[in-house]
PDB file of C-alpha atoms in Angstrom:
ATOM      1  CA  MET A   1     -13.312 205.974  69.474  1.00 62.00           C
ATOM      2  CA  ASN A   2      -9.825 207.405  68.941  1.00 77.00           C
ATOM      3  CA  ALA A   3      -7.355 204.872  67.524  1.00 76.00           C
ATOM      4  CA  THR A   4      -4.779 205.677  70.215  1.00 75.00           C
ATOM      5  CA  LEU A   5      -7.313 205.029  72.971  1.00 84.00           C
ATOM      6  CA  ILE A   6      -8.223 201.700  71.361  1.00 87.00           C
ATOM      7  CA  ALA A   7      -4.530 200.738  71.256  1.00 80.00           C
ATOM      8  CA  VAL A   8      -4.082 201.667  74.923  1.00 83.00           C
ATOM      9  CA  ALA A   9      -7.211 199.754  75.975  1.00 89.00           C
ATOM     10  CA  LEU A  10      -6.193 196.640  74.041  1.00 89.00           C
ATOM     11  CA  SER A  11      -2.663 196.832  75.470  1.00 84.00           C
ATOM     12  CA  LEU A  12      -3.985 197.067  79.019  1.00 87.00           C
ATOM     13  CA  VAL A  13      -6.235 194.027  78.556  1.00 92.00           C
ATOM     14  CA  SER A  14      -3.341 192.180  76.901  1.00 87.00           C
ATOM     15  CA  ALA A  15      -1.074 192.927  79.873  1.00 86.00           C
ATOM     16  CA  GLY A  16      -3.784 191.684  82.221  1.00 89.00           C
ATOM     17  CA  ALA A  17      -4.101 188.440  80.263  1.00 90.00           C
ATOM     18  CA  TYR A  18      -0.340 187.884  80.319  1.00 86.00           C
ATOM     19  CA  ALA A  19      -0.248 188.616  84.066  1.00 86.00           C
ATOM     20  CA  ALA A  20      -3.089 186.189  84.782  1.00 87.00           C
ATOM     21  CA  ALA A  21      -1.286 183.552  82.698  1.00 86.00           C
ATOM     22  CA  ALA A  22       1.929 184.096  84.668  1.00 83.00           C
ATOM     23  CA  VAL A  23       0.094 183.736  87.985  1.00 84.00           C
ATOM     24  CA  ALA A  24      -1.658 180.578  86.736  1.00 83.00           C
ATOM     25  CA  GLN A  25       1.678 179.111  85.655  1.00 79.00           C
ATOM     26  CA  SER A  26       3.236 180.006  89.002  1.00 78.00           C
ATOM     27  CA  ARG A  27       0.443 178.297  90.956  1.00 78.00           C
ATOM     28  CA  LEU A  28       0.633 175.241  88.711  1.00 78.00           C
ATOM     29  CA  ALA A  29       4.409 175.105  89.175  1.00 71.00           C
ATOM     30  CA  GLY A  30       3.960 175.199  92.935  1.00 67.00           C
ATOM     31  CA  ARG A  31       1.703 172.123  92.776  1.00 68.00           C
ATOM     32  CA  THR A  32       3.905 170.230  90.320  1.00 67.00           C
ATOM     33  CA  GLU A  33       6.809 168.007  91.265  1.00 65.00           C
ATOM     34  CA  PRO A  34      10.120 168.970  89.611  1.00 60.00           C
ATOM     35  CA  SER A  35      10.323 165.489  88.054  1.00 57.00           C
ATOM     36  CA  THR A  36       6.978 165.873  86.265  1.00 58.00           C
ATOM     37  CA  GLY A  37       7.425 165.320  82.547  1.00 57.00           C
ATOM     38  CA  VAL A  38       6.166 167.513  79.743  1.00 56.00           C
ATOM     39  CA  LEU A  39       3.565 164.976  78.627  1.00 60.00           C
ATOM     40  CA  ARG A  40       1.967 164.869  82.082  1.00 65.00           C
ATOM     41  CA  LEU A  41       2.043 168.662  82.193  1.00 64.00           C
ATOM     42  CA  LEU A  42       0.253 168.866  78.853  1.00 63.00           C
ATOM     43  CA  GLY A  43      -2.484 166.647  80.251  1.00 64.00           C
ATOM     44  CA  ARG A  44      -3.511 169.171  82.927  1.00 67.00           C
ATOM     45  CA  GLY A  45      -6.346 171.615  82.396  1.00 70.00           C
ATOM     46  CA  ALA A  46      -4.585 174.350  84.399  1.00 73.00           C
ATOM     47  CA  TRP A  47      -1.712 174.246  81.918  1.00 75.00           C
ATOM     48  CA  TRP A  48      -4.008 174.754  78.954  1.00 81.00           C
ATOM     49  CA  SER A  49      -5.761 177.581  80.795  1.00 84.00           C
ATOM     50  CA  ALA A  50      -2.404 179.341  81.075  1.00 82.00           C
ATOM     51  CA  VAL A  51      -1.731 178.631  77.395  1.00 83.00           C
ATOM     52  CA  GLY A  52      -5.116 180.102  76.471  1.00 88.00           C
ATOM     53  CA  LEU A  53      -4.445 183.252  78.500  1.00 88.00           C
ATOM     54  CA  ASN A  54      -1.040 183.646  76.850  1.00 84.00           C
ATOM     55  CA  ALA A  55      -2.588 183.178  73.412  1.00 86.00           C
ATOM     56  CA  GLY A  56      -5.294 185.711  74.205  1.00 89.00           C
ATOM     57  CA  GLY A  57      -2.684 188.209  75.381  1.00 86.00           C
ATOM     58  CA  ALA A  58      -0.694 187.710  72.181  1.00 80.00           C
ATOM     59  CA  LEU A  59      -3.749 188.229  69.948  1.00 83.00           C
ATOM     60  CA  LEU A  60      -4.716 191.384  71.844  1.00 85.00           C
ATOM     61  CA  HIS A  61      -1.144 192.656  71.507  1.00 75.00           C
ATOM     62  CA  VAL A  62      -1.216 192.114  67.741  1.00 69.00           C
ATOM     63  CA  ALA A  63      -4.607 193.846  67.555  1.00 76.00           C
ATOM     64  CA  ALA A  64      -3.215 196.819  69.498  1.00 76.00           C
ATOM     65  CA  LEU A  65      -0.399 197.158  66.971  1.00 65.00           C
ATOM     66  CA  ASN A  66      -3.039 197.684  64.265  1.00 68.00           C
ATOM     67  CA  TYR A  67      -4.247 200.838  66.040  1.00 74.00           C
ATOM     68  CA  GLY A  68      -1.091 202.244  67.600  1.00 66.00           C
ATOM     69  CA  PRO A  69       2.651 202.462  66.868  1.00 61.00           C
ATOM     70  CA  LEU A  70       5.148 200.036  68.336  1.00 57.00           C
ATOM     71  CA  THR A  71       6.683 202.799  70.488  1.00 56.00           C
ATOM     72  CA  LEU A  72       3.326 203.133  72.274  1.00 65.00           C
ATOM     73  CA  VAL A  73       2.165 199.520  72.465  1.00 72.00           C
ATOM     74  CA  GLN A  74       5.433 197.779  73.385  1.00 66.00           C
ATOM     75  CA  PRO A  75       6.165 199.759  76.590  1.00 70.00           C
ATOM     76  CA  LEU A  76       2.604 199.123  77.748  1.00 77.00           C
ATOM     77  CA  GLY A  77       3.337 195.409  77.565  1.00 75.00           C
ATOM     78  CA  ALA A  78       5.655 195.860  80.559  1.00 76.00           C
ATOM     79  CA  LEU A  79       2.544 196.517  82.660  1.00 80.00           C
ATOM     80  CA  THR A  80       2.305 192.732  82.862  1.00 81.00           C
ATOM     81  CA  LEU A  81       4.796 192.905  85.722  1.00 78.00           C
ATOM     82  CA  VAL A  82       2.778 195.563  87.556  1.00 79.00           C
ATOM     83  CA  ALA A  83      -0.373 193.453  87.340  1.00 81.00           C
ATOM     84  CA  ALA A  84       1.252 190.084  88.067  1.00 80.00           C
ATOM     85  CA  VAL A  85       2.967 191.000  91.342  1.00 81.00           C
ATOM     86  CA  PRO A  86      -0.243 191.995  93.206  1.00 83.00           C
ATOM     87  CA  LEU A  87      -2.174 189.161  91.543  1.00 82.00           C
ATOM     88  CA  GLY A  88       0.447 186.673  92.686  1.00 79.00           C
ATOM     89  CA  ALA A  89       0.428 188.090  96.224  1.00 81.00           C
ATOM     90  CA  ARG A  90      -3.357 187.863  96.344  1.00 81.00           C
ATOM     91  CA  ALA A  91      -3.257 184.265  95.153  1.00 75.00           C
ATOM     92  CA  ALA A  92      -0.760 183.511  97.934  1.00 74.00           C
ATOM     93  CA  GLY A  93      -2.985 185.183 100.538  1.00 81.00           C
ATOM     94  CA  ARG A  94      -0.599 187.994 101.472  1.00 82.00           C
ATOM     95  CA  ARG A  95      -0.007 191.686 100.838  1.00 85.00           C
ATOM     96  CA  VAL A  96       2.556 193.135  98.442  1.00 84.00           C
ATOM     97  CA  GLY A  97       5.621 194.322 100.350  1.00 85.00           C
ATOM     98  CA  ARG A  98       7.360 197.643  99.898  1.00 88.00           C
ATOM     99  CA  THR A  99      10.450 195.945  98.494  1.00 87.00           C
ATOM    100  CA  GLU A 100       8.324 194.266  95.820  1.00 87.00           C
ATOM    101  CA  TRP A 101       6.743 197.600  94.871  1.00 89.00           C
ATOM    102  CA  ARG A 102      10.176 199.251  94.669  1.00 90.00           C
ATOM    103  CA  GLY A 103      11.569 196.401  92.584  1.00 87.00           C
ATOM    104  CA  THR A 104       8.588 196.506  90.250  1.00 86.00           C
ATOM    105  CA  ALA A 105       8.834 200.277  89.819  1.00 89.00           C
ATOM    106  CA  LEU A 106      12.583 200.213  89.115  1.00 90.00           C
ATOM    107  CA  THR A 107      12.219 197.353  86.634  1.00 84.00           C
ATOM    108  CA  LEU A 108       9.466 199.161  84.750  1.00 84.00           C
ATOM    109  CA  LEU A 109      11.373 202.445  84.721  1.00 89.00           C
ATOM    110  CA  GLY A 110      14.413 200.655  83.355  1.00 84.00           C
ATOM    111  CA  LEU A 111      12.378 198.893  80.682  1.00 79.00           C
ATOM    112  CA  GLY A 112      10.714 202.167  79.742  1.00 81.00           C
ATOM    113  CA  ALA A 113      14.099 203.830  79.305  1.00 83.00           C
ATOM    114  CA  LEU A 114      15.308 200.958  77.125  1.00 77.00           C
ATOM    115  CA  LEU A 115      12.189 201.012  74.962  1.00 73.00           C
ATOM    116  CA  LEU A 116      12.361 204.793  74.509  1.00 76.00           C
ATOM    117  CA  THR A 117      15.745 204.399  72.846  1.00 75.00           C
ATOM    118  CA  ALA A 118      14.416 202.024  70.178  1.00 65.00           C
ATOM    119  CA  GLY A 119      13.559 203.238  66.710  1.00 60.00           C
ATOM    120  CA  GLY A 120       9.900 203.771  65.948  1.00 56.00           C
ATOM    121  CA  SER A 121       9.852 203.236  62.182  1.00 57.00           C
ATOM    122  CA  ALA A 122       7.956 200.357  60.657  1.00 56.00           C
ATOM    123  CA  PRO A 123      10.081 197.230  60.018  1.00 62.00           C
ATOM    124  CA  HIS A 124      11.095 196.582  56.441  1.00 70.00           C
ATOM    125  CA  GLU A 125      14.162 194.293  56.601  1.00 77.00           C
ATOM    126  CA  THR A 126      14.045 190.538  57.186  1.00 83.00           C
ATOM    127  CA  LEU A 127      16.482 187.824  58.179  1.00 87.00           C
ATOM    128  CA  THR A 128      18.005 185.671  55.479  1.00 91.00           C
ATOM    129  CA  LEU A 129      17.912 181.893  55.846  1.00 91.00           C
ATOM    130  CA  PRO A 130      21.563 181.670  57.070  1.00 94.00           C
ATOM    131  CA  GLU A 131      20.901 184.498  59.554  1.00 93.00           C
ATOM    132  CA  ALA A 132      17.752 182.813  60.868  1.00 93.00           C
ATOM    133  CA  LEU A 133      19.590 179.489  61.279  1.00 95.00           C
ATOM    134  CA  GLY A 134      22.495 181.262  62.992  1.00 96.00           C
ATOM    135  CA  VAL A 135      20.151 183.039  65.405  1.00 95.00           C
ATOM    136  CA  GLY A 136      18.409 179.759  66.142  1.00 95.00           C
ATOM    137  CA  ALA A 137      21.675 177.911  66.814  1.00 96.00           C
ATOM    138  CA  ALA A 138      23.042 180.701  69.034  1.00 96.00           C
ATOM    139  CA  THR A 139      19.793 180.830  71.000  1.00 96.00           C
ATOM    140  CA  MET A 140      19.785 177.093  71.607  1.00 96.00           C
ATOM    141  CA  ALA A 141      23.406 177.247  72.796  1.00 96.00           C
ATOM    142  CA  VAL A 142      22.593 180.069  75.255  1.00 95.00           C
ATOM    143  CA  VAL A 143      19.503 178.258  76.537  1.00 94.00           C
ATOM    144  CA  ALA A 144      21.498 175.046  77.004  1.00 94.00           C
ATOM    145  CA  GLY A 145      24.057 176.948  79.070  1.00 94.00           C
ATOM    146  CA  LEU A 146      21.422 178.617  81.227  1.00 93.00           C
ATOM    147  CA  SER A 147      19.579 175.338  81.785  1.00 88.00           C
ATOM    148  CA  ARG A 148      22.578 173.547  83.292  1.00 86.00           C
ATOM    149  CA  PRO A 149      22.367 172.630  86.999  1.00 82.00           C
ATOM    150  CA  GLY A 150      23.640 175.310  89.326  1.00 78.00           C
ATOM    151  CA  ALA A 151      22.691 178.155  91.627  1.00 76.00           C
ATOM    152  CA  ARG A 152      19.501 180.199  91.153  1.00 79.00           C
ATOM    153  CA  PRO A 153      17.837 177.899  88.610  1.00 82.00           C
ATOM    154  CA  GLY A 154      14.632 179.959  88.658  1.00 85.00           C
ATOM    155  CA  LEU A 155      16.323 183.146  87.478  1.00 89.00           C
ATOM    156  CA  ARG A 156      18.420 181.308  84.903  1.00 92.00           C
ATOM    157  CA  HIS A 157      15.369 179.545  83.465  1.00 93.00           C
ATOM    158  CA  ALA A 158      13.563 182.890  83.459  1.00 92.00           C
ATOM    159  CA  ALA A 159      16.417 184.465  81.484  1.00 93.00           C
ATOM    160  CA  ALA A 160      16.286 181.569  79.022  1.00 95.00           C
ATOM    161  CA  SER A 161      12.525 181.999  78.706  1.00 93.00           C
ATOM    162  CA  GLY A 162      12.832 185.726  78.042  1.00 89.00           C
ATOM    163  CA  ILE A 163      15.562 185.200  75.466  1.00 93.00           C
ATOM    164  CA  THR A 164      13.650 182.521  73.557  1.00 93.00           C
ATOM    165  CA  SER A 165      10.473 184.625  73.606  1.00 85.00           C
ATOM    166  CA  GLY A 166      12.381 187.685  72.374  1.00 82.00           C
ATOM    167  CA  VAL A 167      13.985 185.689  69.582  1.00 88.00           C
ATOM    168  CA  ALA A 168      10.564 184.296  68.665  1.00 85.00           C
ATOM    169  CA  SER A 169       9.237 187.866  68.430  1.00 79.00           C
ATOM    170  CA  ALA A 170      12.112 188.924  66.174  1.00 80.00           C
ATOM    171  CA  LEU A 171      11.574 185.899  63.926  1.00 85.00           C
ATOM    172  CA  THR A 172       7.839 186.613  63.897  1.00 80.00           C
ATOM    173  CA  GLN A 173       8.580 190.104  62.652  1.00 75.00           C
ATOM    174  CA  THR A 174      10.610 188.614  59.791  1.00 80.00           C
ATOM    175  CA  LEU A 175       7.748 186.253  58.988  1.00 80.00           C
ATOM    176  CA  THR A 176       5.128 189.017  59.092  1.00 76.00           C
ATOM    177  CA  VAL A 177       7.129 191.450  56.941  1.00 76.00           C
ATOM    178  CA  ALA A 178       7.885 188.724  54.394  1.00 78.00           C
ATOM    179  CA  VAL A 179       4.264 187.570  54.174  1.00 77.00           C
ATOM    180  CA  THR A 180       2.847 191.107  53.864  1.00 71.00           C
ATOM    181  CA  ASP A 181       5.510 192.201  51.358  1.00 69.00           C
ATOM    182  CA  HIS A 182       3.911 193.118  48.042  1.00 54.00           C
ATOM    183  CA  SER A 183       7.065 192.823  45.957  1.00 56.00           C
ATOM    184  CA  GLY A 184       5.751 189.744  44.203  1.00 54.00           C
ATOM    185  CA  GLY A 185       8.028 187.216  45.905  1.00 60.00           C
ATOM    186  CA  PRO A 186       6.894 183.672  46.686  1.00 65.00           C
ATOM    187  CA  LEU A 187       4.535 183.403  49.620  1.00 64.00           C
ATOM    188  CA  PHE A 188       5.866 179.970  50.605  1.00 72.00           C
ATOM    189  CA  SER A 189       9.589 179.211  50.607  1.00 83.00           C
ATOM    190  CA  TRP A 190      12.137 177.204  52.549  1.00 87.00           C
ATOM    191  CA  ARG A 191      13.165 180.370  54.371  1.00 89.00           C
ATOM    192  CA  LEU A 192       9.653 181.193  55.576  1.00 89.00           C
ATOM    193  CA  LEU A 193       8.962 177.560  56.486  1.00 92.00           C
ATOM    194  CA  THR A 194      12.182 177.390  58.511  1.00 93.00           C
ATOM    195  CA  VAL A 195      11.432 180.674  60.269  1.00 91.00           C
ATOM    196  CA  ALA A 196       7.888 179.517  61.065  1.00 91.00           C
ATOM    197  CA  LEU A 197       9.218 176.287  62.607  1.00 94.00           C
ATOM    198  CA  LEU A 198      11.754 178.248  64.670  1.00 95.00           C
ATOM    199  CA  VAL A 199       9.027 180.611  65.879  1.00 90.00           C
ATOM    200  CA  SER A 200       6.865 177.679  67.000  1.00 90.00           C
ATOM    201  CA  ALA A 201       9.762 175.934  68.738  1.00 93.00           C
ATOM    202  CA  PHE A 202      10.997 179.035  70.575  1.00 93.00           C
ATOM    203  CA  ALA A 203       7.507 180.174  71.555  1.00 87.00           C
ATOM    204  CA  MET A 204       6.699 176.790  73.115  1.00 88.00           C
ATOM    205  CA  GLY A 205      10.180 176.565  74.616  1.00 91.00           C
ATOM    206  CA  GLY A 206       9.774 179.968  76.252  1.00 89.00           C
ATOM    207  CA  LEU A 207       6.441 178.904  77.735  1.00 85.00           C
ATOM    208  CA  LEU A 208       7.883 175.687  79.189  1.00 86.00           C
ATOM    209  CA  LEU A 209      10.967 177.480  80.547  1.00 91.00           C
ATOM    210  CA  SER A 210       8.823 180.089  82.273  1.00 87.00           C
ATOM    211  CA  GLN A 211       6.766 177.289  83.820  1.00 80.00           C
ATOM    212  CA  THR A 212       9.974 175.868  85.300  1.00 85.00           C
ATOM    213  CA  ALA A 213      11.183 179.306  86.430  1.00 87.00           C
ATOM    214  CA  TYR A 214       8.003 180.040  88.393  1.00 82.00           C
ATOM    215  CA  ARG A 215       8.521 177.042  90.703  1.00 79.00           C
ATOM    216  CA  GLY A 216      10.501 179.234  93.078  1.00 72.00           C
ATOM    217  CA  GLY A 217       8.105 182.192  93.005  1.00 75.00           C
ATOM    218  CA  LEU A 218       6.707 184.770  90.602  1.00 75.00           C
ATOM    219  CA  GLY A 219       8.153 188.253  91.157  1.00 75.00           C
ATOM    220  CA  ALA A 220      11.849 187.943  90.301  1.00 82.00           C
ATOM    221  CA  PRO A 221      11.489 185.363  87.475  1.00 86.00           C
ATOM    222  CA  LEU A 222       8.774 187.428  85.804  1.00 82.00           C
ATOM    223  CA  ALA A 223      10.969 190.533  86.075  1.00 83.00           C
ATOM    224  CA  VAL A 224      13.855 188.667  84.431  1.00 88.00           C
ATOM    225  CA  VAL A 225      11.562 187.414  81.646  1.00 87.00           C
ATOM    226  CA  THR A 226      10.223 190.940  81.099  1.00 80.00           C
ATOM    227  CA  LEU A 227      13.766 192.325  80.918  1.00 82.00           C
ATOM    228  CA  ALA A 228      15.411 189.607  78.809  1.00 86.00           C
ATOM    229  CA  ASN A 229      12.648 189.576  76.178  1.00 81.00           C
ATOM    230  CA  PRO A 230      13.105 193.109  74.741  1.00 80.00           C
ATOM    231  CA  VAL A 231      16.895 192.948  75.185  1.00 82.00           C
ATOM    232  CA  ALA A 232      17.131 189.795  73.037  1.00 84.00           C
ATOM    233  CA  ALA A 233      14.796 191.210  70.387  1.00 80.00           C
ATOM    234  CA  ALA A 234      16.667 194.546  70.328  1.00 78.00           C
ATOM    235  CA  ALA A 235      20.022 192.767  69.942  1.00 83.00           C
ATOM    236  CA  ILE A 236      18.774 190.994  66.817  1.00 84.00           C
ATOM    237  CA  GLY A 237      17.251 194.194  65.458  1.00 80.00           C
ATOM    238  CA  LEU A 238      20.432 196.218  65.979  1.00 78.00           C
ATOM    239  CA  ALA A 239      22.809 193.540  64.716  1.00 85.00           C
ATOM    240  CA  LEU A 240      20.901 192.062  61.770  1.00 85.00           C
ATOM    241  CA  LEU A 241      17.868 194.164  60.856  1.00 78.00           C
ATOM    242  CA  GLY A 242      19.477 197.583  60.492  1.00 76.00           C
ATOM    243  CA  GLU A 243      17.664 199.182  63.432  1.00 71.00           C
ATOM    244  CA  ARG A 244      19.335 202.047  65.271  1.00 73.00           C
ATOM    245  CA  LEU A 245      18.987 203.704  68.649  1.00 70.00           C
ATOM    246  CA  GLN A 246      17.344 207.120  68.625  1.00 72.00           C
ATOM    247  CA  GLY A 247      19.318 210.090  69.908  1.00 71.00           C
ATOM    248  CA  GLY A 248      22.897 208.925  69.385  1.00 73.00           C
ATOM    249  CA  PRO A 249      25.181 209.017  72.468  1.00 79.00           C
ATOM    250  CA  VAL A 250      22.365 210.354  74.673  1.00 83.00           C
ATOM    251  CA  SER A 251      20.310 207.317  73.760  1.00 80.00           C
ATOM    252  CA  LEU A 252      23.195 205.021  74.706  1.00 81.00           C
ATOM    253  CA  VAL A 253      23.495 206.665  78.133  1.00 88.00           C
ATOM    254  CA  LEU A 254      19.735 206.346  78.637  1.00 87.00           C
ATOM    255  CA  ALA A 255      19.908 202.662  77.701  1.00 82.00           C
ATOM    256  CA  LEU A 256      22.714 202.048  80.212  1.00 87.00           C
ATOM    257  CA  VAL A 257      20.832 203.867  82.978  1.00 90.00           C
ATOM    258  CA  GLY A 258      17.697 201.901  82.156  1.00 86.00           C
ATOM    259  CA  THR A 259      19.625 198.636  82.278  1.00 83.00           C
ATOM    260  CA  ALA A 260      21.079 199.503  85.691  1.00 88.00           C
ATOM    261  CA  ALA A 261      17.639 200.430  87.063  1.00 89.00           C
ATOM    262  CA  ALA A 262      16.063 197.247  85.730  1.00 84.00           C
ATOM    263  CA  VAL A 263      18.844 195.068  87.173  1.00 84.00           C
ATOM    264  CA  ARG A 264      18.422 196.758  90.551  1.00 88.00           C
ATOM    265  CA  GLY A 265      14.691 196.102  90.392  1.00 85.00           C
ATOM    266  CA  VAL A 266      15.268 192.420  89.665  1.00 80.00           C
ATOM    267  CA  ILE A 267      17.639 192.187  92.650  1.00 83.00           C
ATOM    268  CA  LEU A 268      15.027 193.737  94.950  1.00 85.00           C
ATOM    269  CA  LEU A 269      12.340 191.362  93.715  1.00 80.00           C
ATOM    270  CA  SER A 270      14.700 188.431  94.178  1.00 72.00           C
ATOM    271  CA  ARG A 271      15.422 189.441  97.784  1.00 75.00           C
ATOM    272  CA  ALA A 272      11.737 189.876  98.556  1.00 76.00           C
ATOM    273  CA  GLN A 273      11.002 186.489  97.011  1.00 65.00           C
ATOM    274  CA  ALA A 274      13.681 184.857  99.166  1.00 63.00           C
ATOM    275  CA  HIS A 275      11.804 186.153 102.228  1.00 65.00           C
ATOM    276  CA  GLY A 276       8.416 184.950 101.006  1.00 61.00           C
ATOM    277  CA  GLY A 277       7.337 188.422  99.881  1.00 60.00           C
ATOM    278  CA  THR A 278       8.180 190.015 103.247  1.00 59.00           C
ATOM    279  CA  ASP A 279      10.451 193.027 103.215  1.00 59.00           C
ATOM    280  CA  PRO A 280      13.901 191.802 104.300  1.00 56.00           C
ATOM    281  CA  GLY A 281      14.386 194.722 106.694  1.00 58.00           C
ATOM    282  CA  GLU A 282      11.031 194.173 108.330  1.00 54.00           C
ATOM    283  CA  ALA A 283      11.642 190.434 108.572  1.00 51.00           C
ATOM    284  CA  ALA A 284      14.947 191.047 110.349  1.00 53.00           C
ATOM    285  CA  ALA A 285      13.421 193.603 112.719  1.00 52.00           C
ATOM    286  CA  ALA A 286      10.349 191.530 113.533  1.00 49.00           C
ATOM    287  CA  PRO A 287      10.485 190.372 117.155  1.00 51.00           C
ATOM    288  CA  GLY A 288      10.786 186.637 117.540  1.00 49.00           C
ATOM    289  CA  PRO A 289       9.224 184.517 120.256  1.00 48.00           C
ATOM    290  CA  PRO A 290      10.604 185.302 123.712  1.00 48.00           C
ATOM    291  CA  ASP A 291      13.281 183.014 125.012  1.00 47.00           C
ATOM    292  CA  PRO A 292      11.972 180.641 127.669  1.00 47.00           C
ATOM    293  CA  ALA A 293      12.934 181.547 131.189  1.00 47.00           C
ATOM    294  CA  PRO A 294      15.886 179.516 132.388  1.00 46.00           C
ATOM    295  CA  SER A 295      14.805 176.708 134.629  1.00 42.00           C
ATOM    296  CA  ARG A 296      16.275 176.273 138.031  1.00 41.00           C
ATOM    297  CA  VAL A 297      17.108 172.823 139.370  1.00 40.00           C
ATOM    298  CA  VAL A 298      17.615 172.195 143.039  1.00 40.00           C
ATOM    299  CA  ILE A 299      20.389 169.739 143.678  1.00 38.00           C
ATOM    300  CA  GLY A 300      20.589 168.383 147.180  1.00 42.00           C
ATOM    301  CA  SER A 301      22.504 165.672 148.902  1.00 44.00           C
ATOM    302  CA  PRO A 302      20.968 162.928 151.071  1.00 46.00           C
ATOM    303  CA  ARG A 303      20.008 163.812 154.622  1.00 48.00           C
ATOM    304  CA  ARG A 304      23.004 163.289 156.802  1.00 48.00           C
ATOM    305  CA  ALA A 305      24.644 165.158 159.596  1.00 48.00           C
ATOM    306  CA  ALA A 306      26.025 168.531 158.706  1.00 49.00           C
ATOM    307  CA  ALA A 307      24.467 168.216 155.237  1.00 49.00           C
ATOM    308  CA  PRO A 308      25.209 171.238 153.054  1.00 50.00           C
ATOM    309  CA  GLU A 309      22.457 173.583 152.103  1.00 49.00           C
ATOM    310  CA  PRO A 310      20.829 172.944 148.691  1.00 51.00           C
ATOM    311  CA  VAL A 311      22.585 174.721 145.835  1.00 47.00           C
ATOM    312  CA  ALA A 312      20.515 176.383 143.095  1.00 45.00           C
ATOM    313  CA  VAL A 313      22.167 175.855 139.730  1.00 42.00           C
ATOM    314  CA  ARG A 314      20.959 177.049 136.316  1.00 41.00           C
ATOM    315  CA  ALA A 315      20.160 174.310 133.863  1.00 40.00           C
ATOM    316  CA  GLY A 316      23.116 173.408 131.743  1.00 41.00           C
ATOM    317  CA  VAL A 317      25.736 174.772 134.196  1.00 41.00           C
ATOM    318  CA  GLY A 318      27.514 172.277 136.386  1.00 45.00           C
ATOM    319  CA  PRO A 319      28.574 172.972 139.965  1.00 44.00           C
ATOM    320  CA  HIS A 320      32.045 174.335 140.511  1.00 45.00           C
ATOM    321  CA  PRO A 321      34.547 171.922 142.113  1.00 44.00           C
TER     322      PRO A 321
END
């Protein structure tokens, strides 16, 4: 079989595994009290099922990179969002709304534009120990700020999850390049050990943050995770690893347009999620139950001579003096 076809097939299965893991995490989050601790969460089989699906998706993604270039495999990873939205709707027993489809399409188009601007050459530079520690400290500070109490906790936790996962990917690239380097350097060093510990911490942190983000729904948090992940990784690559955007100024314009489209897609998914997956316009136009007919109460005075005729008065309206 052609190597490109193998890479595409592996990427599609990887996206499906990631989507199934996201849906499993979302369902588990819906059945979990917000006060549930991490230790109790780790004792649930559903949690480890989601972990296994995420691990399987990661292994398939790495295998796809052995057969295809990063510029082909990485954009296909965004298909996780396309698969997760209908899977989540099916798990909830409803149909995917038009707003959700529009938000998904715009988010994917924006991500595709951003990924097209990235360089396609094989990585060769790595982070130094001070750079790795600086990235780790900055990431923890950003995550701490996003995790503070406030409005829209689901989207903020999703952004923190995407950032930590993107940083973990960038650190993994440093680890992989350093280990596979044939320059004769030491295979084990304090730098590689530190980077490996940071990768483990951020990978697990991203998983736990996404679990918290999915408590309010799946669509919008998953879109934020899918958007924040490559943005965080690209920021590290551009700032510290010598990577450059392809195409010069045209590439910058394409990246800005892609960012705007992806943000618009996230907003649409967030609005649909706030209405339980129903299109906001349709929800507003849907006819509600008819108002009950106003009751009529007959008020009469006792029988006496020249008694006035009964007066019909609508409920809630008193007689005029």
